[in-house]
Coordinates of C-alpha atoms in Angstrom, one line a residue:
Chain J
X1 CA -27.4 -4.9 -18.1
X2 CA -25.7 -4.7 -14.7
X3 CA -22.1 -5.4 -15.6
X4 CA -19.7 -8.1 -16.6
X5 CA -20.5 -11.6 -15.3
X6 CA -18.4 -14.7 -15.1
X7 CA -19.3 -18.3 -14.5
X8 CA -18.5 -20.2 -12.4
X9 CA -17.2 -18.1 -9.6
X10 CA -15.2 -20.9 -8.1
X11 CA -13.9 -24.1 -9.7
X12 CA -12.0 -26.9 -8.0
X13 CA -10.6 -29.5 -10.4
X14 CA -8.1 -32.4 -10.3
X15 CA -4.8 -32.1 -12.2
X16 CA -5.1 -33.2 -15.8
X17 CA -8.8 -32.3 -16.2
X18 CA -10.1 -29.7 -18.6
X19 CA -11.9 -26.6 -17.4
X20 CA -13.9 -23.9 -19.3
X21 CA -14.9 -20.5 -18.0
X22 CA -17.5 -18.2 -19.4
X23 CA -17.6 -14.4 -19.5
X24 CA -20.6 -12.3 -20.5
X25 CA -19.5 -8.7 -21.2
X26 CA -21.5 -5.5 -21.0
X27 CA -23.8 -5.8 -24.0
X28 CA -22.7 -2.8 -26.0
X29 CA -19.0 -3.4 -25.4
X30 CA -17.0 -4.6 -28.4
X31 CA -13.8 -5.5 -26.7
X32 CA -13.3 -8.4 -24.3
X33 CA -10.2 -9.2 -22.3
X34 CA -9.0 -12.2 -20.3
X35 CA -6.4 -11.9 -17.5
X36 CA -4.9 -14.1 -14.9
X37 CA -4.2 -12.8 -11.4
X38 CA -2.2 -14.5 -8.7
X39 CA -1.9 -13.4 -5.1
X40 CA 0.0 -10.2 -4.6
X41 CA 0.2 -9.5 -8.4
X42 CA -1.6 -7.3 -10.8
X43 CA -3.7 -8.8 -13.6
X44 CA -1.6 -10.5 -16.2
X45 CA -2.9 -10.0 -19.7
X46 CA -3.8 -13.2 -21.6
X47 CA -5.8 -12.4 -24.7
X48 CA -8.4 -10.0 -26.1
X49 CA -11.1 -9.8 -28.7
X50 CA -12.6 -7.1 -30.7
X51 CA -16.1 -8.4 -31.6
X52 CA -15.4 -12.0 -32.6
X53 CA -11.8 -11.4 -33.8
X54 CA -9.0 -12.4 -31.4
X55 CA -6.5 -9.6 -31.7
X56 CA -3.7 -11.0 -29.5
X57 CA -3.1 -14.4 -28.2
X58 CA 0.7 -14.6 -27.9
X59 CA 0.4 -14.0 -24.2
X60 CA -1.7 -17.1 -23.6
X61 CA 0.4 -19.0 -21.1
X62 CA 0.8 -22.2 -23.2
X63 CA -0.9 -24.1 -25.9
X64 CA -3.1 -25.6 -23.2
X65 CA -5.0 -22.3 -23.0
X66 CA -7.4 -21.2 -25.6
X67 CA -10.2 -18.6 -25.9
X68 CA -13.1 -18.0 -28.2
X69 CA -15.8 -15.4 -28.7
X70 CA -17.8 -17.0 -31.5
X71 CA -20.5 -14.5 -32.0
X72 CA -18.9 -11.4 -30.6
X73 CA -20.9 -11.6 -27.4
X74 CA -19.9 -14.0 -24.6
X75 CA -16.4 -15.6 -24.5
X76 CA -15.0 -18.8 -23.1
X77 CA -11.5 -19.5 -21.8
X78 CA -10.5 -23.2 -21.8
X79 CA -7.6 -24.7 -20.0
X80 CA -6.7 -28.3 -21.0
X81 CA -4.8 -30.8 -18.9
X82 CA -4.8 -28.5 -15.9
X83 CA -1.7 -28.2 -13.7
X84 CA -1.3 -27.0 -10.1
X85 CA 0.4 -23.9 -11.4
X86 CA -2.8 -22.9 -13.2
X87 CA -4.4 -22.2 -9.8
X88 CA -5.3 -18.5 -9.9
X89 CA -8.1 -16.0 -10.4
X90 CA -9.1 -15.6 -14.0
X91 CA -10.6 -12.2 -14.8
X92 CA -12.6 -11.0 -17.7
X93 CA -13.1 -7.4 -18.6
X94 CA -15.0 -5.5 -21.4
X95 CA -14.5 -2.2 -22.9
X96 CA -16.4 0.0 -25.3
X97 CA -14.8 3.3 -24.7
X98 CA -12.5 5.2 -27.0
X99 CA -9.7 5.1 -24.5
X100 CA -10.1 1.4 -23.5
X101 CA -11.1 1.8 -19.9
X102 CA -12.2 -1.6 -18.7
X103 CA -15.0 -3.0 -16.6
X104 CA -14.2 -6.1 -14.8
X105 CA -16.2 -9.1 -13.8
X106 CA -15.9 -10.7 -10.4
X107 CA -13.5 -13.4 -11.6
X108 CA -13.4 -17.2 -11.5
X109 CA -11.1 -18.7 -8.9
X110 CA -9.5 -21.9 -10.1
X111 CA -8.0 -24.4 -7.7
X112 CA -6.2 -27.4 -9.2
X113 CA -5.6 -30.2 -6.7
Chain U
X1 CA 7.3 -3.9 -24.2
X2 CA 5.1 -1.8 -22.0
X3 CA 5.5 -1.9 -18.2
X4 CA 4.1 -0.3 -15.1
X5 CA 5.9 0.1 -11.8
X6 CA 4.1 0.9 -8.6
X7 CA 5.2 1.9 -5.2
X8 CA 5.5 -1.2 -3.1
X9 CA 3.2 -1.6 -0.2
X10 CA 1.6 -2.1 2.1
X11 CA 0.8 1.5 3.0
X12 CA -0.8 2.2 6.4
X13 CA -2.2 5.7 7.2
X14 CA -4.3 7.3 9.8
X15 CA -7.7 8.7 8.8
X16 CA -7.4 12.2 7.3
X17 CA -3.8 11.7 6.3
X18 CA -2.5 12.6 2.9
X19 CA -2.0 9.8 0.4
X20 CA 0.5 9.4 -2.4
X21 CA 1.0 6.2 -4.4
X22 CA 3.7 6.4 -7.0
X23 CA 3.3 5.0 -10.5
X24 CA 5.7 5.2 -13.4
X25 CA 5.4 3.6 -16.8
X26 CA 7.3 2.6 -19.9
X27 CA 5.4 2.6 -23.2
X28 CA 5.8 3.4 -26.8
X29 CA 3.5 6.0 -28.3
X30 CA 0.9 7.8 -26.2
X31 CA -0.9 5.4 -23.8
X32 CA -4.0 6.1 -21.8
X33 CA -3.4 5.8 -18.0
X34 CA -5.7 4.5 -15.4
X35 CA -6.0 3.8 -11.7
X36 CA -8.2 0.8 -10.7
X37 CA -9.3 -0.1 -7.2
X38 CA -10.2 -3.4 -5.6
X39 CA -12.1 -3.2 -2.3
X40 CA -12.0 -6.2 -0.1
X41 CA -14.1 -9.0 -1.5
X42 CA -14.9 -7.1 -4.7
X43 CA -13.7 -7.0 -8.3
X44 CA -11.5 -4.4 -9.9
X45 CA -13.2 -1.1 -10.7
X46 CA -12.1 1.9 -12.6
X47 CA -11.2 4.8 -10.3
X48 CA -9.9 7.4 -12.7
X49 CA -8.3 7.9 -16.0
X50 CA -6.2 10.4 -18.1
X51 CA -5.8 10.1 -21.8
X52 CA -3.1 12.6 -22.8
X53 CA -0.2 14.5 -21.3
X54 CA -1.0 17.0 -18.5
X55 CA -4.6 15.6 -18.2
X56 CA -5.7 15.3 -14.6
X57 CA -8.1 12.4 -13.7
X58 CA -10.2 12.7 -10.6
X59 CA -12.9 10.8 -8.8
X60 CA -14.0 10.4 -5.1
X61 CA -11.4 12.9 -4.0
X62 CA -8.6 11.0 -5.7
X63 CA -6.5 12.7 -8.4
X64 CA -3.7 11.8 -10.7
X65 CA -1.9 13.8 -13.4
X66 CA -0.4 12.3 -16.6
X67 CA 3.2 13.5 -16.6
X68 CA 4.8 12.6 -19.9
X69 CA 8.2 14.2 -19.1
X70 CA 8.6 12.0 -16.0
X71 CA 6.4 9.1 -17.3
X72 CA 4.5 9.1 -14.1
X73 CA 0.9 9.0 -12.9
X74 CA 0.9 9.3 -9.1
X75 CA -2.3 8.8 -7.2
X76 CA -3.1 11.4 -4.5
X77 CA -5.8 12.1 -2.0
X78 CA -5.8 14.9 0.5
X79 CA -7.6 13.2 3.3
X80 CA -8.1 9.4 3.4
X81 CA -11.0 7.6 5.1
X82 CA -11.2 4.1 6.5
X83 CA -13.4 3.2 3.5
X84 CA -10.5 3.9 1.2
X85 CA -8.8 0.8 2.4
X86 CA -8.3 -1.3 -0.7
X87 CA -5.7 -2.4 -3.3
X88 CA -4.9 0.2 -5.9
X89 CA -3.6 -0.7 -9.4
X90 CA -2.0 1.6 -11.9
X91 CA -2.5 0.6 -15.5
X92 CA -1.9 1.7 -19.1
X93 CA -3.6 0.9 -22.4
X94 CA -1.7 1.4 -25.6
X95 CA -3.1 2.5 -28.9
X96 CA -4.1 -1.0 -29.8
X97 CA -6.1 -1.3 -26.5
X98 CA -3.7 -3.8 -24.8
X99 CA -3.5 -3.2 -21.1
X100 CA -0.6 -3.5 -18.7
X101 CA -1.1 -3.4 -14.9
X102 CA 1.2 -2.8 -12.0
X103 CA 1.4 -5.2 -9.1
X104 CA -0.9 -3.2 -6.9
X105 CA -0.5 -1.3 -3.6
X106 CA -2.4 -2.2 -0.6
X107 CA -3.7 0.7 1.5
X108 CA -4.9 0.3 5.0
X109 CA -6.5 3.4 6.7
X110 CA -6.8 3.2 10.5
X111 CA -9.3 5.3 12.5

């Protein structure tokens, strides 16, 4: 296992369409995090899972955003009815350490036209 | 809520100069503190961490000390190289594992 992977790496979509991103964490890690990052800003926390349980989702940006981790392995982040303001880099990270150090994937860059 | 404030950039240094990037935090309880680095065209990667007061994290010549009394975790390196050019992020994780990141500081090192 070489690290956290994300798919796709780039997504261009038209406003109003739905998009889904996938994250595969490091296999032995039980925690998985989703962040959004815009230019010049640090990662903005969206949600996280411990195994299949979603521990925090209040930071999801609106009810158009949802995330799942059905079997405690990979996770998906869905954005419904995309808006131009959703254009950003979406980062996934996983953690298995006692002190929650995180290992990041390469990100999915979303462009909404 | 938790927050992290980083020294604003960009920072431009000559090779072999001393580097300090300031970071202060606000958190309840006893968070763990981290520095992450993002090299051009790459993803974020962990640089170093400290998990309790007075701990010093170190890696690749970089150091940072967890100062609870000043709620700070400043990043230092005695002699920077061109290859250190990157964006540096200070972050904390609380006891529940939720992370908060600073906005990043861009470092450019010139030969």
